[in-house]
Amino acid sequence: MSTAANLLRADLREFSGYKSARSDRITGDVWLNANESAWANAGDADGACRRYPEPQPQLLCRRLAELYGVAADELLVGRGSDEAIDVLVRAFCAPGQGAIVTAPPVFGMYAVCARLHGVRVVEVPLVDTTAGLIADLDAMAEAALANAASLVFVCSPGNPSGELVDAAAIVRLLQRLQGRAIVVVDEAYVEYASQPSLAPLIAEHDNLVVLRTLSKAHALASARIGVAIAQPELIAMIRRCQAPYPLPGPAVAQALQALEPAALAATTAHVAEAKAERARVQTALETLAGVRRVYPSLGNFLLVRFDDAEGAYRALLASGVVVRDMRAMPRLDDSLRITIGRPEDNQRMLAALRPAKDLAA
Ligand SMILES: *Cc1c(COP(=O)(O)O)cnc(C)c1O
């Protein structure tokens, strides 16, 4: 039995999910089956929004499958990777029971989805080393086994750590947890990492799920398009836990345009520019008085420790520069997370942090 079949909630084994008006492959030219209005809205001149959308738009699935180098039945498209996280928790953790493993400080949605579902969050903190904030995958495996956790979330590159988790170590984690837990590798920032995605490894590991998104490198955060990649059996299971029509038509149309060759080429150029800026901004920050540490980052952001984080945050705000205050996160009480902007944005940010005497010099 596959890991997913082993871990799927017992009460969902026979569950087929919502049968939407669009899920059957039926054809016709007079559609009177879904109680849609026969007349387009006056604000929707071409009637593009009159009908319910395809639950999994075939063309978008094909384009995303090409982009990520997998087959169309090896991915689920949803409302951002956030929805993928949510359906994974709902499919594989019984409400009020079960557990997930996370490595804080990390992206908050894993714990949010778990808590909303009444699922325990077992935390295995990142280890602060000279190389950066590092996930301890051995400890995560032990925590998963000890707590019978069904999902282990590995964020790589990590948000906010910036760490790219070693691929060989993830493979060992997958082997160790095979049949026992699903390892979810969240690759929201992998485009910025100069390292390949782990998506091809789904062929050999039935307990691997890779999350990708159009929200970051593809600059479509508002379209809410994210993808879970895994073996087809697991994808079919989480599909049944998804909303009936998760993908709004206008968002799908926008995503298709963003996946045209010219748009993809522009995205690649923007990612390269962000990476160059990341290196430049890191060096500039490291020379500033009051900066304790800039963590190495393979994302489009830098995690920075300050002598006086409060003062730095206020100085930035006073200049109209908004960064993410991380001080409420465990062991980051002196830290801000700064997204890499355009060169002129980064200049404004750096100027706001430079003490007045440096400016005068
Ligand atoms: C931004 C981010 C996402 C993206 O979520 P979407 O719902 O796809 O917008 C996922 N994971 C991490 C770690 C992130 O930082």
XYZ file of C-alpha atoms and ligand atoms in Angstrom:
376
model
C 0.000 0.000 0.000
C 1.270 3.483 -0.825
C 2.096 5.965 1.923
C -0.867 8.135 0.885
C -3.315 5.214 0.957
C -1.954 4.252 4.354
C -2.369 7.782 5.749
C -5.621 8.923 4.118
C -8.232 9.554 6.821
C -10.217 6.350 7.391
C -13.496 8.324 7.258
C -12.616 9.690 3.798
C -11.796 6.373 2.128
C -15.189 6.185 0.382
C -15.620 9.977 0.075
C -15.860 11.301 -3.470
C -16.129 15.046 -2.742
C -18.511 17.531 -4.345
C -19.795 16.536 -7.772
C -19.772 19.833 -9.631
C -21.723 20.639 -12.775
C -18.433 20.723 -14.647
C -16.811 17.527 -13.459
C -18.275 15.184 -16.046
C -16.894 15.131 -19.552
C -20.234 15.814 -21.166
C -20.813 17.836 -24.316
C -23.701 19.884 -25.632
C -24.422 23.389 -26.825
C -27.369 24.397 -24.660
C -26.220 24.332 -21.051
C -29.131 24.289 -18.637
C -27.564 22.188 -15.892
C -25.970 24.585 -13.398
C -28.514 27.337 -12.726
C -26.221 29.940 -14.249
C -27.887 33.061 -15.665
C -28.669 32.931 -19.361
C -27.628 36.591 -19.712
C -24.159 37.999 -19.297
C -23.655 40.622 -16.610
C -23.569 44.140 -18.078
C -20.198 44.558 -16.398
C -18.861 41.395 -18.074
C -19.251 42.398 -21.706
C -17.978 39.194 -23.339
C -19.704 36.950 -20.807
C -16.377 35.396 -19.795
C -17.563 35.062 -16.189
C -21.102 33.823 -16.777
C -20.348 30.113 -16.332
C -18.778 28.240 -13.478
C -15.109 27.594 -14.308
C -13.511 24.211 -14.955
C -12.468 22.772 -11.565
C -9.013 21.896 -12.948
C -8.631 23.891 -16.195
C -7.084 21.492 -18.668
C -4.960 24.015 -20.535
C -3.572 25.576 -17.355
C -2.817 22.114 -15.941
C -0.913 21.246 -19.115
C 1.088 24.492 -19.062
C 1.962 24.132 -15.384
C 2.896 20.486 -15.893
C 5.286 21.563 -18.687
C 6.696 24.353 -16.541
C 7.387 22.027 -13.631
C 8.429 19.000 -15.713
C 5.737 16.590 -14.530
C 2.585 14.988 -15.978
C -0.783 16.774 -15.719
C -2.177 14.077 -13.394
C 0.784 14.596 -11.067
C -0.377 18.063 -10.069
C -3.261 19.756 -8.322
C -3.846 23.416 -9.123
C -5.392 25.451 -6.337
C -5.883 28.874 -4.812
C -2.237 29.421 -4.051
C -0.055 26.893 -2.284
C -2.069 27.919 0.777
C -4.992 25.838 -0.459
C -2.692 22.888 -1.150
C -1.429 23.043 2.444
C -5.005 23.155 3.691
C -6.239 20.163 1.665
C -3.158 18.122 2.622
C -3.928 18.684 6.303
C -7.606 17.906 5.805
C -6.992 14.737 3.795
C -4.275 13.179 5.931
C -4.972 14.361 9.493
C -8.145 13.315 11.310
C -9.746 16.420 12.850
C -8.979 16.716 16.527
C -6.283 14.060 16.238
C -2.991 13.563 14.497
C -0.041 15.864 14.171
C 2.183 17.683 11.724
C 5.865 18.546 12.098
C 7.233 22.014 11.321
C 10.639 23.684 11.802
C 10.103 27.203 13.155
C 10.737 30.002 12.573
C 8.908 29.220 9.345
C 5.992 30.240 7.122
C 2.905 30.413 9.305
C 0.297 28.651 7.159
C 1.327 25.099 8.086
C 0.472 25.743 11.743
C -2.603 27.853 10.887
C -4.167 25.096 8.750
C -3.321 22.477 11.377
C -4.836 24.497 14.226
C -8.010 25.273 12.275
C -8.383 21.529 11.783
C -7.685 20.697 15.435
C -4.347 19.067 14.616
C -1.302 19.247 16.866
C 1.811 21.077 15.630
C 5.073 19.422 16.695
C 7.869 21.986 16.422
C 11.497 21.074 15.742
C 13.264 24.458 15.782
C 15.831 25.423 13.169
C 19.395 25.325 14.481
C 21.289 28.621 14.426
C 24.789 27.846 13.079
C 27.595 29.757 11.415
C 26.181 28.485 8.097
C 22.747 29.933 8.871
C 19.426 28.774 10.312
C 19.387 25.077 9.444
C 16.604 22.484 9.552
C 17.501 19.369 11.565
C 15.925 16.692 9.377
C 16.982 13.801 11.634
C 15.206 15.415 14.564
C 12.187 16.096 12.337
C 12.040 12.426 11.330
C 12.237 11.328 14.957
C 9.538 13.812 15.959
C 7.295 12.573 13.138
C 7.697 8.931 14.190
C 7.376 9.617 17.911
C 4.176 11.636 17.418
C 2.706 9.594 14.549
C 2.609 12.813 12.509
C 1.302 12.294 8.990
C 2.813 15.441 7.444
C 6.318 16.903 7.753
C 6.739 20.395 6.274
C 10.163 21.302 4.882
C 10.392 24.845 3.535
C 13.245 25.082 1.001
C 14.390 27.764 0.447
C 13.115 28.508 3.927
C 10.961 31.497 4.726
C 12.333 33.391 6.635
C 15.567 31.378 7.078
C 16.660 31.582 3.426
C 18.142 28.095 3.786
C 18.170 25.706 0.842
C 17.768 22.292 2.451
C 20.240 19.698 1.148
C 18.524 17.471 -1.443
C 20.356 14.323 -0.320
C 19.173 14.917 3.252
C 15.582 15.254 2.032
C 15.921 11.957 0.150
C 17.092 10.278 3.383
C 14.097 11.803 5.189
C 11.750 10.470 2.489
C 13.257 6.988 2.791
C 13.077 6.994 6.553
C 9.423 8.082 6.596
C 8.261 5.949 3.643
C 4.894 4.402 4.561
C 4.778 6.473 7.772
C 4.569 10.170 6.837
C 4.314 12.484 3.843
C 7.119 15.024 3.400
C 5.854 18.321 1.955
C 8.677 20.344 0.399
C 7.505 23.934 -0.029
C 9.470 25.404 -2.941
C 7.740 28.805 -3.089
C 11.158 30.455 -3.674
C 13.076 27.776 -5.572
C 13.304 29.932 -8.711
C 15.698 32.183 -6.773
C 17.883 29.284 -5.627
C 19.925 28.256 -8.707
C 19.112 24.665 -7.716
C 16.687 22.293 -9.401
C 13.271 21.552 -7.934
C 12.788 18.195 -6.210
C 9.637 17.591 -8.282
C 11.247 14.840 -10.443
C 11.777 12.791 -7.254
C 8.039 12.071 -7.001
C 8.662 9.185 -9.424
C 10.667 7.331 -6.759
C 8.979 8.570 -3.571
C 5.282 8.049 -2.942
C 5.532 10.186 0.218
C 6.836 13.355 -1.454
C 4.691 16.408 -2.179
C 6.327 19.470 -3.748
C 4.566 22.844 -3.564
C 5.119 25.476 -6.243
C 3.411 28.835 -6.732
C 2.996 31.627 -9.254
C 2.857 34.128 -6.359
C 6.554 34.939 -6.010
C 8.930 34.650 -8.993
C 6.023 34.814 -11.463
C 4.678 37.981 -9.808
C 1.050 36.798 -9.693
C 0.330 36.836 -5.958
C -3.128 38.278 -6.536
C -4.132 35.579 -9.034
C -3.817 32.952 -6.253
C -2.431 30.080 -8.319
C -0.403 27.379 -6.602
C 0.359 23.750 -7.270
C 0.887 20.535 -5.339
C 3.007 17.943 -7.173
C 2.934 14.253 -6.198
C 2.131 10.802 -7.531
C -1.316 10.659 -9.232
C -2.931 8.569 -6.483
C -2.140 11.187 -3.819
C -3.224 14.029 -6.135
C -6.600 12.330 -6.694
C -7.078 12.058 -2.913
C -6.479 15.741 -2.184
C -8.512 16.802 -5.226
C -11.574 15.345 -3.508
C -10.985 17.632 -0.498
C -10.733 20.809 -2.582
C -13.406 23.485 -3.089
C -15.774 22.761 -6.031
C -14.578 25.625 -8.268
C -11.304 26.735 -6.729
C -9.929 28.712 -9.680
C -11.696 31.903 -10.804
C -11.810 32.265 -14.589
C -10.060 35.678 -14.695
C -7.202 34.315 -12.569
C -6.801 31.337 -14.895
C -6.756 33.605 -17.960
C -4.115 35.788 -16.296
C -1.996 32.755 -15.381
C -2.121 31.453 -18.961
C -0.797 34.789 -20.197
C 1.966 34.694 -17.616
C 3.025 31.284 -18.940
C 3.408 32.419 -22.552
C 7.031 32.198 -23.745
C 7.666 35.970 -23.785
C 6.299 36.374 -20.248
C 8.374 33.431 -19.015
C 11.511 34.969 -20.519
C 10.772 38.248 -18.729
C 10.218 36.341 -15.469
C 13.602 34.658 -15.854
C 15.246 38.065 -16.354
C 13.495 39.495 -13.278
C 14.611 36.541 -11.161
C 18.199 37.095 -12.315
C 17.948 40.770 -11.408
C 16.537 39.920 -7.966
C 19.428 37.502 -7.373
C 22.001 40.142 -8.339
C 20.298 42.668 -6.068
C 20.184 40.129 -3.242
C 23.986 39.801 -3.367
C 24.507 43.553 -3.583
C 22.058 44.372 -0.762
C 23.532 41.646 1.458
C 27.006 43.162 1.114
C 25.692 46.671 1.699
C 23.770 45.632 4.822
C 26.796 43.820 6.236
C 28.814 47.019 6.179
C 26.151 49.011 8.081
C 26.690 49.857 11.737
C 24.008 48.261 13.889
C 23.568 45.202 11.655
C 24.469 42.094 13.647
C 23.929 39.452 11.051
C 22.566 38.976 7.567
C 21.651 35.324 6.969
C 22.626 33.796 3.653
C 19.463 33.555 1.558
C 18.371 31.668 -1.531
C 14.988 33.413 -1.534
C 14.047 36.919 -2.677
C 14.478 38.300 0.840
C 17.096 38.710 3.539
C 16.711 37.944 7.237
C 18.646 40.551 9.206
C 19.498 40.795 12.907
C 19.963 44.331 14.302
C 21.411 45.766 17.514
C 18.243 47.865 17.643
C 15.587 46.250 15.462
C 12.904 48.575 16.802
C 14.935 51.635 15.787
C 15.690 50.189 12.351
C 12.035 49.314 11.783
C 10.954 52.839 12.773
C 13.640 54.502 10.637
C 12.477 52.477 7.649
C 8.816 53.313 8.241
C 9.670 56.993 8.647
C 11.142 56.827 5.125
C 8.065 55.077 3.808
C 9.828 51.685 3.546
C 7.788 48.772 4.920
C 9.614 45.554 5.828
C 8.432 42.506 7.767
C 8.858 42.748 11.512
C 9.906 39.259 12.666
C 10.357 40.113 16.332
C 7.334 38.115 17.490
C 8.795 34.916 16.020
C 10.678 32.505 18.263
C 14.378 33.463 18.539
C 14.036 36.286 16.014
C 13.381 39.061 18.537
C 16.023 41.280 16.903
C 15.140 40.511 13.279
C 13.522 42.050 10.257
C 12.869 40.331 6.940
C 13.550 42.542 3.961
C 12.179 41.604 0.541
C 14.508 42.330 -2.378
C 12.992 45.126 -4.444
C 14.008 46.964 -7.591
C 17.424 48.657 -7.325
C 15.815 52.019 -6.522
C 13.654 50.436 -3.776
C 16.697 48.800 -2.236
C 18.580 52.112 -2.338
C 15.754 53.788 -0.417
C 15.824 50.973 2.145
C 19.607 51.156 2.581
C 19.595 54.956 2.811
C 16.976 54.822 5.584
C 19.222 52.498 7.611
C 22.385 54.550 7.147
C 23.121 56.718 10.191
C 22.992 60.471 9.579
C 26.790 60.859 10.026
C 27.440 58.419 7.151
C 25.159 60.444 4.918
C 27.039 63.620 5.735
C 30.394 61.965 4.958
C 4.684 33.094 -0.141
C 4.761 31.685 0.270
C 3.903 30.730 -0.276
C 2.952 31.122 -1.346
O 1.649 30.962 -1.004
P 0.561 31.182 -2.136
O -0.665 30.730 -1.433
O 0.922 30.304 -3.294
O 0.545 32.613 -2.500
C 4.038 29.418 0.091
N 4.998 29.040 0.950
C 5.860 29.916 1.475
C 6.933 29.447 2.360
C 5.747 31.267 1.160
O 6.605 32.137 1.708
